Every structure is written in structure tokens, then in C-alpha cells.
Coordinates of C-alpha atoms and ligand atoms in Angstrom, one line a residue:
M1 CA 90.5 86.5 122.1
P2 CA 94.2 86.2 121.6
E3 CA 95.3 82.8 120.3
P4 CA 98.2 81.1 122.1
D5 CA 101.1 80.6 119.9
K6 CA 102.7 77.2 119.9
A7 CA 105.7 77.8 117.7
P8 CA 109.0 78.6 119.5
R9 CA 109.2 82.3 120.2
D10 CA 112.5 83.1 118.7
E11 CA 111.0 82.4 115.2
K12 CA 108.2 84.7 115.9
R13 CA 109.8 87.9 116.7
L14 CA 107.4 90.7 116.7
T15 CA 107.5 93.2 114.0
N16 CA 107.6 96.9 114.6
E17 CA 104.0 97.2 113.3
E18 CA 102.9 94.6 115.9
I19 CA 104.7 96.3 118.8
A20 CA 103.2 99.6 117.7
Y21 CA 99.8 98.2 117.6
T22 CA 100.1 96.6 121.1
L23 CA 101.3 100.0 122.5
H24 CA 98.4 101.7 120.7
E25 CA 95.9 99.2 122.1
I26 CA 97.3 99.7 125.6
G27 CA 97.0 103.3 125.3
E28 CA 93.3 103.2 124.1
L29 CA 92.2 100.8 126.7
L30 CA 93.9 103.0 129.5
D31 CA 92.0 105.9 127.9
I32 CA 88.7 104.1 128.3
Q33 CA 89.7 103.3 131.9
G34 CA 90.1 106.9 132.6
E35 CA 93.9 107.2 132.7
S36 CA 95.4 110.6 132.3
V37 CA 95.7 112.1 128.9
F38 CA 99.5 112.4 129.4
R39 CA 100.0 108.7 129.9
V40 CA 97.6 107.8 127.1
Q41 CA 99.4 110.1 124.7
A42 CA 102.8 108.8 125.7
Y43 CA 101.7 105.3 124.4
D44 CA 100.6 106.8 121.2
R45 CA 103.8 108.9 120.7
A46 CA 105.8 105.6 121.2
A47 CA 103.7 103.6 118.9
T48 CA 104.0 106.3 116.1
A49 CA 107.8 106.4 116.6
I50 CA 108.2 102.7 116.3
R51 CA 105.9 102.4 113.4
N52 CA 108.2 105.0 111.6
L53 CA 111.5 103.4 112.5
A54 CA 113.8 102.3 109.7
R55 CA 115.2 99.5 111.7
D56 CA 113.6 96.5 113.5
V57 CA 113.0 97.1 117.2
A58 CA 114.1 93.6 117.7
D59 CA 117.6 94.3 116.2
I60 CA 117.9 97.6 118.2
Y61 CA 117.3 95.6 121.3
D62 CA 119.7 92.8 120.3
E63 CA 122.5 95.3 119.7
G64 CA 122.1 97.7 122.6
G65 CA 119.6 96.2 125.1
L66 CA 117.2 98.1 127.2
K67 CA 119.3 101.4 126.9
A68 CA 119.1 101.4 123.1
L69 CA 115.3 101.0 123.2
Q70 CA 115.2 104.2 125.2
T71 CA 116.9 106.1 122.4
I72 CA 113.7 105.7 120.4
P73 CA 111.7 108.9 120.6
G74 CA 108.9 108.6 123.0
V75 CA 110.1 105.4 124.6
G76 CA 110.8 105.7 128.3
K77 CA 112.0 103.0 130.6
S78 CA 108.6 101.5 131.5
T79 CA 107.7 101.4 127.7
A80 CA 111.0 99.8 126.9
L81 CA 110.5 97.1 129.5
K82 CA 107.1 96.4 127.9
I83 CA 108.8 96.0 124.6
V84 CA 111.5 93.7 126.0
E85 CA 108.7 91.5 127.4
M86 CA 106.9 91.6 123.9
L87 CA 110.1 90.6 122.3
Q88 CA 110.9 87.8 124.7
T89 CA 107.4 86.3 125.1
G90 CA 105.4 87.7 122.1
K91 CA 102.9 89.2 124.5
S92 CA 102.3 92.1 126.8
S93 CA 101.1 91.2 130.3
R94 CA 99.8 94.8 130.7
L95 CA 97.6 94.4 127.6
E96 CA 96.3 91.0 128.7
E97 CA 95.5 92.5 132.1
L98 CA 93.6 95.4 130.5
R99 CA 91.7 93.1 128.1
K100 CA 90.7 91.1 131.0
S101 CA 89.0 94.1 132.6
L102 CA 87.7 95.7 129.3
P103 CA 86.8 93.9 126.0
P104 CA 89.1 95.0 123.1
S105 CA 86.1 95.8 121.1
L106 CA 85.9 98.9 123.1
V107 CA 89.1 100.2 121.3
A108 CA 87.3 100.1 118.0
M109 CA 84.4 101.9 119.6
S110 CA 86.6 104.7 121.0
E111 CA 87.4 105.7 117.3
I112 CA 83.8 106.5 116.7
P113 CA 83.7 110.3 116.1
G114 CA 81.8 112.2 118.9
I115 CA 81.9 109.5 121.5
G116 CA 84.6 109.9 124.0
P117 CA 86.3 107.2 126.1
K118 CA 84.3 108.3 129.2
K119 CA 81.0 107.7 127.6
I120 CA 82.1 104.3 126.1
K121 CA 83.1 103.2 129.7
R122 CA 79.6 104.3 131.0
L123 CA 77.8 102.6 128.1
Y124 CA 79.8 99.4 128.9
D125 CA 79.3 99.6 132.6
E126 CA 75.6 100.7 132.7
L127 CA 74.2 99.1 129.6
G128 CA 76.7 96.3 128.9
V129 CA 77.4 97.7 125.5
A130 CA 80.7 96.2 124.3
T131 CA 80.5 96.3 120.5
L132 CA 79.6 98.7 117.8
E133 CA 76.6 96.5 116.9
Q134 CA 75.4 96.6 120.5
L135 CA 75.9 100.3 120.6
E136 CA 73.9 100.9 117.5
G137 CA 71.2 98.5 118.8
A138 CA 71.0 100.4 122.1
A139 CA 70.9 103.8 120.4
K140 CA 68.2 102.6 118.1
A141 CA 66.1 101.2 120.8
G142 CA 66.3 104.4 122.9
R143 CA 68.1 102.8 125.7
V144 CA 71.0 105.3 125.8
R145 CA 68.7 108.2 126.8
E146 CA 67.8 106.5 130.0
L147 CA 71.3 107.1 131.3
R148 CA 71.9 110.2 133.3
G149 CA 73.2 113.1 131.2
M150 CA 72.2 111.4 127.9
S151 CA 69.4 112.2 125.6
A152 CA 67.8 111.4 122.3
K153 CA 70.2 113.9 120.8
T154 CA 73.0 111.8 122.1
E155 CA 71.5 108.7 120.4
E156 CA 71.3 110.7 117.1
N157 CA 75.0 111.6 117.4
I158 CA 76.0 108.1 118.2
L159 CA 74.2 106.9 115.1
K160 CA 75.8 109.6 113.0
G161 CA 79.2 108.8 114.4
I162 CA 78.7 105.0 113.7
E163 CA 77.8 105.9 110.1
A164 CA 80.9 108.0 109.6
F165 CA 83.1 105.5 111.4
R166 CA 81.9 102.7 109.0
Q167 CA 82.5 104.9 106.0
H168 CA 86.1 105.5 107.0
H169 CA 87.1 102.4 108.8
E170 CA 85.7 99.6 106.9
R171 CA 88.6 100.0 104.4
I172 CA 92.3 100.1 105.4
L173 CA 95.0 102.2 103.7
L174 CA 96.9 100.5 101.0
Y175 CA 100.0 101.6 102.9
D176 CA 98.9 99.5 106.1
A177 CA 97.9 96.5 104.0
Y178 CA 100.6 96.5 101.3
P179 CA 103.7 95.4 103.5
V180 CA 101.6 92.7 105.1
A181 CA 100.7 91.3 101.8
E182 CA 104.2 91.5 100.6
R183 CA 105.5 89.7 103.7
V184 CA 102.8 86.9 103.2
V185 CA 103.7 86.5 99.6
T186 CA 107.4 86.3 100.4
E187 CA 106.9 83.7 103.2
L188 CA 104.6 81.7 101.1
S189 CA 106.8 81.6 98.1
S190 CA 109.6 80.1 100.2
S191 CA 107.4 76.9 100.4
A192 CA 108.3 74.1 98.1
A193 CA 104.7 73.4 97.6
V194 CA 103.9 76.9 96.2
E195 CA 104.5 77.4 92.5
R196 CA 103.2 80.9 92.1
V197 CA 101.8 83.4 94.6
D198 CA 100.5 87.0 94.1
P199 CA 98.2 89.5 95.9
A200 CA 94.9 89.8 94.3
G201 CA 91.8 92.1 94.7
S202 CA 92.0 95.9 95.2
L203 CA 95.4 95.6 96.6
R204 CA 96.8 94.4 93.3
R205 CA 95.1 97.2 91.6
F206 CA 96.7 99.5 94.2
K207 CA 93.5 101.3 95.3
E208 CA 94.2 103.8 97.9
T209 CA 92.2 101.8 100.5
I210 CA 91.2 98.2 100.4
G211 CA 88.9 95.8 102.2
D212 CA 90.6 92.5 103.1
I213 CA 93.9 91.3 101.8
D214 CA 93.4 88.6 99.2
I215 CA 96.3 86.3 98.2
L216 CA 96.3 83.8 95.4
A217 CA 98.6 80.8 95.1
S218 CA 99.0 78.0 92.7
S219 CA 100.0 74.6 94.0
R220 CA 99.5 70.8 93.4
K221 CA 99.6 70.4 97.3
A222 CA 97.0 72.8 98.6
E223 CA 96.9 71.2 102.0
E224 CA 100.7 72.0 102.6
V225 CA 100.2 75.6 101.5
M226 CA 97.2 76.0 103.9
E227 CA 99.3 74.6 106.8
K228 CA 102.2 77.0 106.1
F229 CA 99.7 79.9 105.8
A230 CA 98.0 79.2 109.2
T231 CA 101.4 79.1 110.9
L232 CA 102.9 82.3 109.5
P233 CA 104.7 84.5 112.2
E234 CA 102.1 87.3 111.7
V235 CA 99.0 85.1 112.2
R236 CA 97.2 85.7 115.4
E237 CA 94.1 83.8 114.7
V238 CA 92.8 81.4 112.1
V239 CA 89.4 82.6 111.3
A240 CA 88.4 79.9 108.8
R241 CA 90.2 77.0 107.3
G242 CA 89.3 74.9 104.3
P243 CA 91.1 72.7 101.8
T244 CA 91.7 75.6 99.2
K245 CA 90.6 78.7 101.0
S246 CA 91.5 80.1 104.5
S247 CA 91.2 83.3 106.4
V248 CA 93.4 84.6 109.2
R249 CA 93.6 87.7 111.3
T250 CA 97.1 89.1 111.8
R251 CA 98.6 90.5 114.9
A252 CA 97.9 94.0 113.6
G253 CA 94.2 93.0 113.1
L254 CA 94.1 92.7 109.4
Q255 CA 92.1 89.9 107.8
V256 CA 94.0 87.9 105.0
D257 CA 92.3 85.5 102.8
L258 CA 94.3 82.9 100.8
R259 CA 93.0 80.8 97.9
V260 CA 95.0 78.0 96.4
V261 CA 94.3 76.9 92.9
T262 CA 95.9 74.4 90.4
P263 CA 98.6 75.9 88.1
D264 CA 96.5 75.5 84.9
Q265 CA 93.8 77.6 86.6
Y266 CA 96.2 80.3 88.0
G267 CA 95.8 83.0 85.3
A268 CA 92.1 82.8 85.1
A269 CA 91.9 82.9 88.8
L270 CA 94.3 85.8 89.3
Q271 CA 92.4 87.8 86.6
Y272 CA 89.1 87.0 88.2
F273 CA 90.1 87.7 91.9
T274 CA 92.0 90.9 90.9
G275 CA 88.8 92.5 89.6
S276 CA 87.4 95.0 89.5
K277 CA 83.9 93.7 89.4
A278 CA 83.0 96.2 86.6
H279 CA 86.1 95.2 84.6
N280 CA 85.2 91.6 84.9
I281 CA 81.6 92.1 83.9
H282 CA 82.7 94.0 80.8
L283 CA 85.0 91.1 79.9
R284 CA 82.3 88.5 80.4
E285 CA 80.3 90.5 77.8
L286 CA 83.2 90.4 75.4
A287 CA 83.5 86.7 75.9
K288 CA 79.8 86.1 75.2
K289 CA 80.1 87.8 71.8
R290 CA 83.0 85.4 71.0
N291 CA 80.9 82.4 72.2
L292 CA 83.2 82.1 75.1
K293 CA 82.5 81.7 78.8
I294 CA 85.0 83.2 81.4
N295 CA 85.2 82.4 85.0
E296 CA 87.8 81.8 87.8
Y297 CA 88.7 78.5 86.4
G298 CA 89.4 79.5 82.8
V299 CA 88.0 80.5 79.5
F300 CA 85.8 78.0 77.8
D301 CA 84.2 77.3 74.5
V302 CA 80.5 77.5 75.0
E303 CA 79.5 74.9 72.5
T304 CA 82.1 72.3 73.3
D305 CA 82.8 73.3 77.0
K306 CA 86.5 72.8 76.1
R307 CA 88.9 75.0 78.1
V308 CA 90.8 77.3 75.9
A309 CA 92.8 79.3 78.4
G310 CA 93.6 79.7 82.1
A311 CA 97.2 79.1 83.1
T312 CA 98.3 82.8 82.5
E313 CA 96.5 86.2 82.5
E314 CA 97.9 86.9 79.2
E315 CA 96.2 83.9 77.5
V316 CA 92.8 84.8 79.1
Y317 CA 93.0 88.4 77.6
A318 CA 94.3 87.1 74.4
Q319 CA 91.3 84.9 74.0
L320 CA 89.3 88.0 74.1
G321 CA 91.4 89.7 71.4
L322 CA 93.1 92.0 74.0
P323 CA 96.6 92.5 75.2
W324 CA 97.2 92.0 79.0
I325 CA 95.8 95.0 80.8
P326 CA 97.9 96.3 83.8
P327 CA 95.9 95.9 87.2
T328 CA 96.0 99.5 88.1
L329 CA 93.7 100.3 85.0
R330 CA 91.2 97.6 85.6
E331 CA 88.2 99.7 86.6
D332 CA 86.2 99.6 83.4
K333 CA 87.0 103.3 82.8
G334 CA 87.7 102.9 79.2
E335 CA 90.8 100.5 79.5
I336 CA 89.1 97.6 77.7
E337 CA 88.2 99.9 74.8
A338 CA 91.7 101.2 74.8
A339 CA 93.3 97.8 74.9
A340 CA 91.0 96.7 71.9
E341 CA 92.1 99.7 70.0
G342 CA 95.8 99.1 70.8
R343 CA 96.1 102.5 72.7
L344 CA 96.7 101.5 76.3
P345 CA 98.6 104.2 78.0
K346 CA 102.4 103.8 78.8
L347 CA 102.3 104.1 82.4
I348 CA 104.8 105.9 84.7
Q349 CA 107.1 103.7 86.6
L350 CA 109.0 104.1 89.9
E351 CA 112.2 103.9 87.8
D352 CA 111.2 107.0 85.8
V353 CA 111.5 109.1 88.9
R354 CA 114.5 111.5 89.0
G355 CA 113.8 113.4 92.1
D356 CA 111.6 114.6 94.9
L357 CA 110.2 118.0 95.0
H358 CA 108.6 118.3 98.4
V359 CA 110.8 117.5 101.4
H360 CA 110.8 118.9 105.0
T361 CA 113.8 119.0 107.2
N362 CA 114.7 119.9 110.8
W363 CA 114.5 123.5 109.8
S364 CA 110.8 123.2 110.2
D365 CA 108.8 120.2 111.3
G366 CA 110.8 117.4 109.7
S367 CA 113.5 115.4 111.3
P368 CA 116.5 115.0 108.8
K369 CA 119.2 117.6 108.2
I370 CA 119.6 118.9 104.7
D371 CA 122.8 116.9 104.1
E372 CA 121.0 113.6 105.3
V373 CA 118.3 114.3 102.7
A374 CA 121.0 114.8 100.1
E375 CA 122.6 111.4 101.0
A376 CA 119.4 109.6 101.1
A377 CA 118.4 111.0 97.7
I378 CA 121.7 109.9 96.2
E379 CA 121.1 106.5 97.5
L380 CA 117.6 106.5 95.7
G381 CA 119.5 107.3 92.5
Y382 CA 117.9 110.7 92.3
E383 CA 119.4 113.7 90.3
Y384 CA 117.8 116.3 92.4
V385 CA 115.8 116.9 95.5
A386 CA 113.9 120.0 96.7
I387 CA 114.1 121.3 100.3
T388 CA 110.6 122.8 101.0
D389 CA 110.2 123.6 104.6
H390 CA 107.1 125.5 105.8
G391 CA 107.1 129.3 105.7
Y392 CA 106.4 131.3 108.9
K393 CA 102.6 131.9 108.3
L394 CA 101.9 128.3 109.3
G395 CA 102.6 129.3 113.0
I396 CA 102.1 125.8 114.6
T397 CA 105.0 123.9 112.9
G398 CA 107.8 126.2 113.4
G399 CA 107.8 127.7 109.9
L400 CA 110.8 129.6 108.6
E401 CA 110.9 133.4 109.1
P402 CA 112.3 135.4 106.2
S403 CA 115.7 135.6 107.7
E404 CA 115.8 131.9 108.5
L405 CA 114.9 131.2 104.9
E406 CA 117.8 133.2 103.7
R407 CA 120.2 131.2 106.0
Q408 CA 118.6 128.1 104.8
I409 CA 119.3 129.1 101.1
K410 CA 122.9 129.6 102.0
E411 CA 123.2 126.3 103.7
T412 CA 121.6 124.6 100.6
E413 CA 124.3 126.2 98.5
E414 CA 126.9 124.9 100.9
V415 CA 125.5 121.3 100.9
N416 CA 125.4 121.4 97.1
R417 CA 129.1 122.1 97.0
R418 CA 129.7 119.1 99.3
Y419 CA 127.5 116.7 97.3
P420 CA 128.3 117.1 93.6
R421 CA 126.3 113.9 92.8
I422 CA 123.1 115.5 93.6
T423 CA 121.4 118.9 93.1
I424 CA 119.6 120.3 96.1
L425 CA 116.9 122.8 95.0
A426 CA 116.2 125.5 97.5
G427 CA 112.5 125.8 98.0
S428 CA 109.7 126.5 100.4
E429 CA 106.2 125.2 101.1
V430 CA 104.4 128.5 101.5
S431 CA 100.8 128.5 102.9
I432 CA 98.1 130.1 100.9
D433 CA 96.3 132.6 103.2
N434 CA 92.5 133.5 103.2
E435 CA 93.2 136.1 100.6
G436 CA 95.2 133.9 98.4
K437 CA 98.5 135.5 99.3
V438 CA 101.6 133.4 100.4
D439 CA 104.5 133.8 102.8
F440 CA 107.5 136.0 101.9
D441 CA 107.8 139.0 99.7
D442 CA 108.4 138.7 96.0
D443 CA 112.3 139.4 96.2
L444 CA 112.7 136.4 98.6
L445 CA 110.4 134.1 96.6
A446 CA 112.4 135.0 93.4
R447 CA 115.5 133.7 95.0
L448 CA 114.1 130.3 95.5
D449 CA 114.5 127.5 92.9
I450 CA 111.0 126.2 93.6
V451 CA 107.9 127.4 95.5
N452 CA 105.2 124.9 96.6
A453 CA 102.1 126.5 97.8
S454 CA 99.5 124.9 99.9
I455 CA 96.3 125.4 101.8
H456 CA 96.7 124.5 105.4
A457 CA 93.8 126.1 107.1
G458 CA 90.3 127.3 106.5
F459 CA 89.1 124.0 105.1
N460 CA 85.5 124.7 106.0
Q461 CA 85.4 127.8 103.9
D462 CA 82.8 127.9 101.1
R463 CA 83.6 126.7 97.5
K464 CA 84.1 130.2 96.2
Q465 CA 86.7 131.2 98.7
L466 CA 88.7 128.0 98.6
T467 CA 88.6 128.2 94.7
E468 CA 89.7 131.8 94.7
R469 CA 92.5 131.1 97.1
T470 CA 93.9 128.3 94.9
L471 CA 93.4 130.2 91.7
A472 CA 95.3 133.2 93.2
A473 CA 98.2 130.9 94.2
I474 CA 98.2 129.4 90.6
E475 CA 98.3 132.9 89.1
N476 CA 101.2 134.0 91.5
P477 CA 104.2 134.1 89.1
H478 CA 106.4 132.9 91.9
V479 CA 104.5 129.8 92.6
D480 CA 105.5 126.7 90.7
I481 CA 103.3 123.9 92.3
V482 CA 100.1 123.8 94.2
C483 CA 100.3 121.1 96.7
H484 CA 97.8 118.7 98.0
P485 CA 95.1 120.4 96.1
T486 CA 91.9 119.1 97.8
G487 CA 93.3 118.7 101.3
R488 CA 91.7 115.3 102.1
L489 CA 93.2 113.0 104.6
L490 CA 91.9 109.4 104.0
G491 CA 89.9 108.2 107.0
R492 CA 90.1 111.6 108.6
R493 CA 89.0 114.5 106.5
D494 CA 87.1 114.7 103.1
A495 CA 88.3 116.8 100.4
Y496 CA 87.4 120.4 100.8
D497 CA 84.8 122.0 98.6
I498 CA 86.5 123.4 95.6
D499 CA 85.8 123.9 91.9
L500 CA 88.4 121.6 90.4
D501 CA 87.5 122.2 86.9
E502 CA 88.3 125.8 87.3
V503 CA 91.5 124.9 89.0
F504 CA 92.6 122.5 86.3
K505 CA 91.8 124.9 83.5
T506 CA 93.6 127.7 85.3
A507 CA 96.7 125.6 86.0
A508 CA 96.8 124.5 82.3
K509 CA 96.5 128.1 81.1
H510 CA 99.4 129.3 83.5
K511 CA 101.4 126.2 82.8
K512 CA 101.4 125.5 86.5
V513 CA 102.1 122.2 88.1
L514 CA 99.7 120.4 90.5
E515 CA 100.9 118.0 93.0
L516 CA 100.2 114.4 93.5
N517 CA 101.2 114.2 97.1
A518 CA 102.4 110.6 97.7
W519 CA 101.8 110.6 101.6
P520 CA 99.7 107.4 101.9
N521 CA 96.7 109.1 103.7
R522 CA 96.7 112.0 101.2
L523 CA 97.2 110.7 97.7
D524 CA 96.0 114.1 96.6
L525 CA 95.3 114.7 93.7
K526 CA 93.4 111.3 93.7
D527 CA 93.4 108.9 90.7
D528 CA 90.2 110.1 88.8
Y529 CA 91.2 113.8 89.4
L530 CA 94.6 113.1 87.9
R531 CA 93.1 111.9 84.8
E532 CA 90.7 114.7 84.6
A533 CA 93.5 117.3 85.1
K534 CA 95.7 115.6 82.5
S535 CA 92.8 115.9 79.9
H536 CA 93.1 119.7 80.5
G537 CA 96.8 119.4 79.8
V538 CA 98.0 119.8 83.4
R539 CA 101.4 118.3 84.6
F540 CA 102.1 116.9 88.0
A541 CA 104.9 116.8 90.6
I542 CA 104.7 113.4 92.3
S543 CA 106.2 114.3 95.7
T544 CA 106.5 112.6 99.0
D545 CA 106.1 115.5 101.4
S546 CA 108.6 113.6 103.7
H547 CA 109.3 114.7 107.1
R548 CA 111.5 111.7 107.9
L549 CA 114.1 110.0 105.6
E550 CA 112.2 106.7 105.5
E551 CA 109.2 108.6 104.1
L552 CA 111.1 109.3 100.9
H553 CA 110.0 105.7 100.0
F554 CA 106.3 106.9 99.8
M555 CA 107.1 107.7 96.2
F556 CA 105.9 104.2 95.5
Y557 CA 102.4 105.0 96.6
G558 CA 102.4 108.1 94.4
I559 CA 103.6 106.2 91.4
V560 CA 101.0 103.5 91.7
T561 CA 98.3 106.1 92.2
A562 CA 99.6 108.0 89.1
Q563 CA 99.2 104.7 87.2
R564 CA 95.6 104.6 88.3
G565 CA 95.2 108.0 86.9
W566 CA 96.6 106.9 83.6
L567 CA 99.6 109.0 83.9
G568 CA 102.7 108.4 81.7
P569 CA 106.3 109.4 82.5
D570 CA 105.8 112.6 80.5
D571 CA 102.9 113.8 82.7
A572 CA 105.1 114.2 85.7
I573 CA 107.8 116.9 86.0
N574 CA 110.0 115.0 88.4
T575 CA 110.8 112.5 85.7
L576 CA 112.7 115.3 83.8
P577 CA 116.4 115.5 83.6
L578 CA 117.7 118.3 85.8
D579 CA 118.3 120.8 83.0
E580 CA 114.8 120.4 81.5
L581 CA 113.4 120.7 85.0
K582 CA 115.4 123.9 85.5
R583 CA 114.0 125.3 82.4
L584 CA 110.6 124.4 83.4
L585 CA 110.8 126.0 86.8
G586 CA 112.7 129.0 85.5
I587 CA 115.8 128.4 87.6
G588 CA 118.7 130.5 86.4
D589 CA 116.4 133.1 84.7
V590 CA 117.1 136.6 85.6
G591 CA 114.2 138.5 87.3
Ligands
ZN601 ZN1 101.5 120.9 103.3
ZN602 ZN1 104.7 119.5 103.2

């Protein structure tokens, strides 16, 4: 399975993502082998910590050796030794050993809901089932029920689990794919043979989840580009290699496809491979009306077969009488009509953001101190940042008791005095209980600059109750923003059942703000809902919900999602200058 790497090791230092993935895989295989939960979780904890580090593990090791590695949360001596081996050899002998005794495809199977590692091991030992497809076949053929303790019901659950797994796992989070695409683009663009290179496909449209990573390059020396691609540091395996198209699998298990075209075709190819399919079908219809034909090679005159455009996307759209359409809008949801009528929206940009209104600190379940948040926010060029730790009703995460919140408000004032370049807003993320009430009494809430309210429990309640809880929070005069309004977690939990139309109308009526939570597996409200809410007149807080300093950068994922929801800079409140934001939130008002 793993391909031996022939290039010198020091040029192929493993990234944090690759190290994290290796540790994760070791943990999963140990789990299937029946290792103690404690040890399995230790690997998972270390993997998560490494994935979230702001610095490269390789650099940490270079500077401080084995000892420094052990300062990473969750990394003890034995894990640190494994990391050193990975850095020095690019491999983990523990993983290789485990892979010899158990096929790695069992790791993917262990993520199927409802089938634990023990069952997977037995299905493997007793039926030889090693892949998802084999498991599906065995369950359909009624072979699983022959095993002791398993039944037709088990088979039914397995098939249901496989279906749910496929729905969630055949697409990867934009957040997991985008950095890989960015690195590949950067590395390819350093080749003299490459003239232009861009991501294409759903990744360029910044969809919240994507299939494979598509990269497009223009070159007159395609063969050289292919060679460079096949030998990139992240490549574990070349899946297919042709003269103008290749596919590789990265160390983290993602598939990346590269296509190389000639410079005169680049715009047409980029347009074509960016999609979406629906957008492109609509464009083809427009072309037909103009006696033109449009494909990945260019725009052609149907009668003469002469190529009239293709080098840039702009000239492709211009041939159809359209201005260039931003990729985030290319879903055939009215953007072509809007472009034709000269009313494409002015989209919000990352540079428009002046602050972050949902940040956790070490007062609750976050890691940074308030002054560290202040410094990071200054570095990002922000004018303001809101500290919004959890209230005490959310028992599990060490939420703040009223007296603690009072002390935190004082500390916020003190930090504000020390950092005149930024305004720290004193806030809270209160939980909405089953009756729609929130943490803290009115007096304390009134002392806060900003109150974020969220549903954190009771996701399985019926539509009526969930809607009523949310409406009660919106109608609460102390609540400013309702956060992650549908509660979904991409790949893990669907949106709860709630009457969003009612929520949007009520928010608009009470001039309350809804959150676009920029956390990469939330992105909640999602693109279509943003657009719908906007049509009701709702405004949004695009906030990161950071629990660590490096997560303040999640703002990027919020902004691209906002663009997909057709939001402009005026639709968000955290693009406002501080004085306007204060007016909107009623800060400084008496009573
Ligand atoms: Zn929350
Ligand atoms: Zn939060």
C-alpha cells in the first residue's frame, strides 16, 4: 500500500497534517486490534493537538529536540519518539507493523456509524471482510447473520450505517482540502514549465465540502509539469499518469487530479473545470443562441468552427455578453441573469472584516488568555474583538458562574486599558434552555456589550420546540446574536428541525443578528440559508467561534461561505466601524 519514496528524506519533511494522520491511523488500528480505549484516545488527542499547532512539528523538533516535542499537548515520550522517527525516515515502523497485521481499509470501516472496532475485527477474522464493498456484499448476501451474536437486524444496521457513511464521507471538508490545494499550486508554480496554475472544481467555488481536488495548469511542456507533480513532497502514490492528466493520492489520503492545457486554452478550461455543471449547462444554452459553441478548449463560431475565445475566463464570458462571474456564485442560482442585467452583487471580502464577535478564552473551554486574543486581533488588523465564553448552564465545558463573569468583565476592562489599539467587547455565549431562557439574570446581561445565544442541547426535540426556543432568544431584549442557528456539524450531525422561515422573519422584525459561524465543520447558517435570510432583511455576524488563537483564521471560511450566500459587506455587522457597531448593539445606552 504505501509507496516507497526515493527522493532524499530531508527534502520531504512531513507536515503536521501528515504526522497527525499517521498517529490517527495508528490509534484506529490499535482500536480494531482491541487495545485499551485509553491508549487509543491518547493517539487521537496527540493527532488533534498536532493538527491544530501554529508551528511545524519539524521546526519544534529542530529547535528543542525530543523534549520540545513533549511540550505539545497529548504528546508523551513514546509518541514523541514515534514523531522523531517519522521526521527522520518519513515513516512509522509501528504503523507499518500494524498495517501488516490488519489492512488499512479497516480504518475507513471503523468510521461506519453503528459498527464498533470489535465487530470489524470479527468480520475480518471470520468472514475475511476487509473493505466497505466486501462488508456491503456480505450483509446483502446474509452472511453476517451466520456469525455468533449477529442477526438479520445486524445486517440491516450495517447497510444503514454504510449509507450514512457514504453520504458524509465521500466528500471532504473544504478546510481539509484547501490547504493541500494551496500547497500544490504554490509548488507547481515554482516550476519554470508552468505558466499559470489554479485550483478548479468545487474547491474554487469554495463549496463547504468537495469531492476530489482538481488543479489546472497551463504549460507548453506538459510532460515536465507531470513529472514535477508526481514527485511533490505530499504525494504518497501516483494513481494514474498520462501526458496531460494525472491523479495522485496524498499522504493524508486525498486524491488530487492535475490537468495541463496550452496557454491559449487556459481560460476556457478553467471556466469549464470550475463548474458548476448547472452553471455550465446554462452557459452552453446562451452560447447556442449566439451561434457559438463552448467547451473546455474554447468558444467557437458554429458556422466557421473558428475559435473566438479561450485564453482567459473574461473573454469566454465576454463572448456570451457577460461580465466575469465570481466562482463562488457559479451555481446557476440566478447569477447568469444577474450578470446579464449588470446586477451581480458586490461580494464581501476578507479585507472588509473589522472584528470577530465570537471568541472563547481559557475562562471557559478555550485556550488563549484575553490579552493573547487582544494581541492576535491587533495582528489581524481588527478594530474590535468580543470575548464570549460559555455561561454556566452548559455544565460540561466549565462555563462561567455569574460571579466569574463579573470578574471577567473587570479583566476585560483592564485589558482594554493596556491595549488602546483594540477594543475588547465583554460578552458571553449563553445557552438557550428548553424553555427558551438563557444563563444569567437581566442585570448581569445588561452589563455585557454583546450577548451571543446558542442552542447546545436537545437537538432531537421536535420542530415546534426548537423553533420556539430560538424565537424566545431572538425576542429576548438582551440577546444580540443567535449563533450557529441550525446546529449542524458537517459529516457528523444534520441541522436540527427548525422553522427557519419563522426564525428569519422574527429576527428581521426584532432587528436581531444571526450568526454565520465560520468554524469549518459548522458554516452555519449555510450559503442558501444566508441568501434566504438576507431576502427577509436579516443581518449577520460572521464569527469564528475560536477556541485557539490559530482558529481566528477560520474567518476566511466564513467569508467565502458568505460570498456563496451572495452577501455584501453591508450584510455583515462585523464590517462596521466600532462606533456604528456600538450603536447597533446598544453599547453605551443606559438601561
Ligand atoms: Zn456554541
Ligand atoms: Zn462558541
